[in-house]
CSV table of C-alpha atoms in Angstrom, one decimal:
chain,number,residue,atom,x,y,z
M,167,SER,CA,108.7,-87.4,68.8
M,168,GLN,CA,109.2,-83.9,67.7
M,169,THR,CA,108.4,-80.8,69.5
M,170,ILE,CA,108.6,-77.2,69.0
M,171,HIS,CA,109.2,-74.6,71.9
M,172,GLN,CA,108.6,-71.0,71.6
M,173,TRP,CA,108.9,-68.4,74.2
M,174,PRO,CA,107.8,-65.9,75.7
M,175,ALA,CA,104.1,-66.4,75.2
M,176,THR,CA,103.2,-63.1,75.5
M,177,LEU,CA,105.5,-59.7,75.4
M,178,VAL,CA,104.9,-55.9,75.8
M,179,GLN,CA,107.9,-53.8,75.0
M,180,PRO,CA,108.3,-50.2,74.3
M,181,VAL,CA,108.9,-48.6,71.0
M,182,GLY,CA,112.8,-48.5,70.4
M,183,SER,CA,113.6,-51.3,72.6
M,184,PRO,CA,115.4,-54.5,71.2
M,185,LEU,CA,113.5,-57.9,70.9
M,186,SER,CA,114.7,-61.5,71.1
M,187,LEU,CA,112.3,-64.3,70.6
M,188,GLU,CA,113.4,-67.7,70.6
M,189,CYS,CA,112.4,-71.0,69.1
M,190,THR,CA,113.9,-74.3,69.6
M,191,VAL,CA,113.2,-77.7,68.3
M,192,GLU,CA,113.6,-81.3,69.8
M,193,GLY,CA,113.5,-84.7,68.3
M,194,THR,CA,114.7,-84.1,64.8
M,195,SER,CA,118.1,-82.9,63.1
M,196,ASN,CA,118.5,-80.7,60.2
M,197,PRO,CA,115.0,-79.2,60.3
M,198,ASN,CA,113.8,-76.3,57.9
M,199,LEU,CA,112.8,-73.4,60.3
M,200,TYR,CA,110.4,-70.4,59.9
M,201,TRP,CA,109.4,-67.5,61.4
M,202,TYR,CA,105.9,-66.3,60.5
M,203,ARG,CA,104.0,-63.3,61.6
M,204,GLN,CA,100.3,-63.2,61.8
M,205,ALA,CA,98.3,-59.7,61.7
M,206,ALA,CA,94.8,-59.4,61.8
M,207,GLY,CA,92.8,-60.1,58.7
M,208,ARG,CA,96.3,-60.8,56.9
M,209,GLY,CA,96.7,-64.3,57.5
M,210,LEU,CA,100.3,-65.7,58.0
M,211,GLN,CA,103.4,-63.7,56.5
M,212,LEU,CA,106.6,-65.4,56.2
M,213,LEU,CA,109.4,-63.3,57.5
M,214,PHE,CA,112.6,-66.1,57.7
M,215,TYR,CA,113.2,-69.3,56.6
M,216,SER,CA,116.5,-71.3,57.3
M,217,ILE,CA,117.4,-74.4,55.7
M,218,GLY,CA,120.7,-74.7,57.9
M,219,ILE,CA,123.0,-73.2,60.4
M,220,ASP,CA,123.6,-69.7,59.5
M,221,GLN,CA,121.6,-70.1,56.4
M,222,ILE,CA,118.9,-67.4,56.5
M,223,SER,CA,116.6,-66.0,53.9
M,224,SER,CA,114.4,-63.3,54.6
M,225,GLU,CA,111.1,-63.1,52.7
M,226,VAL,CA,110.3,-59.3,53.1
M,227,PRO,CA,112.2,-56.2,54.1
M,228,GLN,CA,111.6,-55.2,57.8
M,229,ASN,CA,113.0,-54.1,60.9
M,230,LEU,CA,113.6,-57.7,62.0
M,231,SER,CA,116.4,-60.1,61.6
M,232,ALA,CA,116.9,-63.8,62.5
M,233,SER,CA,119.7,-66.1,63.2
M,234,ARG,CA,120.4,-69.8,63.6
M,235,PRO,CA,123.2,-70.3,66.0
M,236,GLN,CA,122.3,-74.1,66.2
M,237,ASP,CA,120.8,-76.6,64.4
M,238,ARG,CA,117.6,-76.7,66.2
M,239,GLN,CA,117.6,-73.1,67.6
M,240,PHE,CA,115.9,-69.9,65.8
M,241,ILE,CA,115.9,-66.5,67.0
M,242,LEU,CA,114.0,-63.5,65.8
M,243,SER,CA,115.6,-60.2,66.9
M,244,SER,CA,115.3,-56.3,66.3
M,245,LYS,CA,117.6,-53.8,67.6
M,246,LYS,CA,114.5,-51.0,67.9
M,247,LEU,CA,111.2,-52.1,67.9
M,248,LEU,CA,108.5,-50.0,65.9
M,249,LEU,CA,105.0,-49.8,66.7
M,250,SER,CA,104.0,-51.8,63.2
M,251,ASP,CA,106.0,-54.7,64.9
M,252,SER,CA,103.2,-55.6,67.0
M,253,GLY,CA,101.6,-59.2,65.9
M,254,PHE,CA,101.6,-62.7,66.6
M,255,TYR,CA,104.8,-64.4,65.8
M,256,LEU,CA,104.9,-68.2,65.3
M,257,CYS,CA,107.5,-70.1,64.7
M,258,ALA,CA,107.6,-73.4,62.6
M,259,TRP,CA,109.7,-76.2,61.4
M,260,SER,CA,109.5,-79.0,58.7
M,261,HIS,CA,111.4,-81.9,57.6
M,262,LYS,CA,113.4,-81.5,54.4
M,263,THR,CA,112.2,-82.9,51.2
M,264,GLY,CA,110.1,-85.9,51.4
M,265,LEU,CA,106.2,-86.8,52.3
M,266,ASN,CA,106.3,-85.4,55.6
M,267,THR,CA,106.7,-81.9,54.5
M,268,GLU,CA,104.1,-80.0,56.2
M,269,ALA,CA,105.3,-77.2,58.8
M,270,PHE,CA,104.7,-77.9,62.6
M,271,PHE,CA,104.1,-74.7,64.6
M,272,GLY,CA,104.7,-73.4,67.9
M,273,GLN,CA,102.2,-71.9,70.3
M,274,GLY,CA,103.2,-68.1,69.1
M,275,THR,CA,104.3,-65.2,70.7
M,276,ARG,CA,101.9,-62.3,71.2
M,277,LEU,CA,103.9,-59.3,70.9
M,278,THR,CA,102.7,-55.7,71.8
M,279,VAL,CA,104.8,-52.7,71.2
M,280,VAL,CA,103.8,-49.5,72.9
J,190,ALA,CA,105.0,-67.4,42.9
J,191,GLN,CA,102.7,-69.1,44.9
J,192,SER,CA,99.6,-67.6,46.2
J,193,VAL,CA,96.2,-68.5,47.9
J,194,THR,CA,92.9,-67.0,48.4
J,195,GLN,CA,90.4,-67.7,50.7
J,196,PRO,CA,87.4,-65.4,49.7
J,197,ASP,CA,85.4,-65.9,52.8
J,198,ILE,CA,86.6,-63.6,55.9
J,199,HIS,CA,84.1,-65.1,58.2
J,200,ILE,CA,81.2,-67.6,57.9
J,201,THR,CA,78.6,-68.8,60.3
J,202,VAL,CA,77.5,-72.1,60.3
J,203,SER,CA,74.6,-73.4,62.6
J,204,GLU,CA,75.6,-76.5,64.7
J,205,GLY,CA,74.7,-79.9,63.0
J,206,ALA,CA,74.8,-78.1,59.5
J,207,SER,CA,77.3,-78.6,57.0
J,208,LEU,CA,80.2,-76.7,56.1
J,209,GLU,CA,82.4,-75.7,53.1
J,210,LEU,CA,85.3,-73.3,53.2
J,211,ARG,CA,86.6,-72.1,50.0
J,212,CYS,CA,90.3,-72.0,49.1
J,213,ASN,CA,91.9,-71.2,45.4
J,214,TYR,CA,95.5,-71.3,44.9
J,215,SER,CA,98.0,-70.2,42.2
J,216,TYR,CA,101.0,-72.2,41.5
J,217,GLY,CA,102.8,-73.0,38.3
J,218,ALA,CA,103.6,-76.8,39.3
J,219,THR,CA,101.9,-79.8,41.3
J,220,PRO,CA,101.1,-78.1,44.7
J,221,TYR,CA,101.3,-79.2,48.2
J,222,LEU,CA,98.2,-78.2,49.7
J,223,PHE,CA,97.3,-77.8,53.4
J,224,TRP,CA,94.5,-76.9,55.9
J,225,TYR,CA,95.4,-75.8,59.3
J,226,VAL,CA,93.2,-74.7,62.0
J,227,GLN,CA,93.8,-72.1,64.9
J,228,SER,CA,92.2,-71.6,68.1
J,229,PRO,CA,92.4,-68.1,69.6
J,230,GLY,CA,95.7,-67.2,70.8
J,231,GLN,CA,97.3,-70.7,69.9
J,232,GLY,CA,99.7,-72.0,67.1
J,233,LEU,CA,98.6,-73.7,64.1
J,234,GLN,CA,97.3,-77.4,63.8
J,235,LEU,CA,97.3,-79.5,60.6
J,236,LEU,CA,93.7,-80.7,59.4
J,237,LEU,CA,94.9,-82.4,56.5
J,238,LYS,CA,97.2,-82.5,53.4
J,239,TYR,CA,97.2,-83.2,49.6
J,240,PHE,CA,100.5,-84.1,47.7
J,241,SER,CA,99.6,-86.7,45.2
J,242,GLY,CA,97.1,-89.5,44.5
J,243,ASP,CA,93.3,-89.3,45.5
J,244,THR,CA,91.8,-86.0,45.4
J,245,LEU,CA,89.6,-86.4,48.1
J,246,VAL,CA,91.5,-86.1,51.4
J,247,GLN,CA,90.4,-87.1,54.9
J,248,GLY,CA,91.8,-85.5,57.8
J,249,ILE,CA,91.6,-85.2,61.9
J,250,LYS,CA,88.2,-84.0,63.3
J,251,GLY,CA,86.0,-85.5,60.7
J,252,PHE,CA,87.3,-82.7,58.0
J,253,GLU,CA,88.0,-83.6,54.2
J,254,ALA,CA,89.1,-81.6,51.5
J,255,GLU,CA,88.9,-82.2,47.6
J,256,PHE,CA,91.8,-81.0,45.3
J,257,LYS,CA,90.4,-79.9,42.0
J,258,ARG,CA,93.3,-79.1,39.5
J,259,SER,CA,90.7,-77.5,36.7
J,260,GLN,CA,89.5,-75.0,39.2
J,261,SER,CA,92.7,-74.5,41.1
J,262,SER,CA,90.7,-75.3,44.4
J,263,PHE,CA,91.1,-77.1,47.6
J,264,ASN,CA,88.0,-76.5,49.5
J,265,LEU,CA,87.6,-77.6,53.1
J,266,ARG,CA,84.3,-79.7,54.0
J,267,LYS,CA,82.6,-81.1,57.1
J,268,PRO,CA,79.2,-82.8,56.9
J,269,SER,CA,78.1,-81.9,60.5
J,270,VAL,CA,79.7,-78.9,62.3
J,271,HIS,CA,80.2,-79.1,66.1
J,272,TRP,CA,80.4,-75.9,68.4
J,273,SER,CA,84.2,-76.9,68.9
J,274,ASP,CA,84.9,-76.2,65.4
J,275,ALA,CA,84.6,-72.4,65.8
J,276,ALA,CA,88.2,-71.4,65.2
J,277,GLU,CA,89.9,-69.7,62.1
J,278,TYR,CA,91.0,-72.1,59.3
J,279,PHE,CA,94.1,-71.2,57.0
J,280,CYS,CA,94.6,-72.7,53.5
J,281,ALA,CA,98.3,-73.3,52.4
J,282,VAL,CA,100.4,-74.1,49.4
J,283,GLY,CA,103.7,-75.3,49.4
J,284,SER,CA,106.4,-75.9,46.7
J,285,THR,CA,108.0,-79.1,45.7
J,286,GLY,CA,111.5,-79.3,47.1
J,287,PHE,CA,112.0,-76.7,49.8
J,288,GLN,CA,108.9,-76.5,52.0
J,289,LYS,CA,108.1,-72.9,52.0
J,290,LEU,CA,104.3,-72.4,52.9
J,291,VAL,CA,102.3,-69.6,51.7
J,292,PHE,CA,99.1,-69.0,53.5
J,293,GLY,CA,95.8,-67.5,52.7
J,294,THR,CA,94.6,-64.8,54.7
J,295,GLY,CA,92.1,-67.3,56.8
J,296,THR,CA,88.5,-67.7,57.1
J,297,ARG,CA,86.7,-67.3,60.8
J,298,LEU,CA,84.2,-69.9,61.3
J,299,LEU,CA,81.5,-69.0,63.9
J,300,VAL,CA,79.1,-71.9,64.9
J,301,SER,CA,75.7,-70.9,66.2
J,302,PRO,CA,73.7,-73.0,68.6
């Protein structure tokens, strides 16, 4: 069966520090991968999605970047965190086109920038 | 572009009472529609999904949703709410082809004894 791992679960970082959140998927190949951010009262905002290695699309301009160095690995990064980067970050994956195209989510990372 | 509206930010329901959470979507083609549930500090779990066919969809935990194209709605229902249903519920719409979900802002369900 497929599983998705996301870490760390919580993170407190000072303003101006770098960020690296990692997400890996097991039990499937060539998945679509996603990074979402959840802010209070704002639902889930799609930040990045990827259809393949080194193929990243950004949905909103921001202080963050994403990379996909391997088929089942998706990394969210920042060179210098801002206070506004605080939030709950969720990684997700989905199959390519077909009937089973819902997204499967990791447990999330709570990022607090201080 | 796709969009989803969940007009109710909070809903309080008595345990044992029925529940309906509203969801309206905007999408030019046939949508893929989803309801997810999120417990505090956790990821999202899929409750049910609609792709095509029967417009009344059954999901896990006794939930169901009805797709109404004429109203652009996909409301979630449960006949009898349990205290464990207290959580945040998200409606989402996906596009055909590449599956990029757009979520609503969520509805927080509180269950009173």
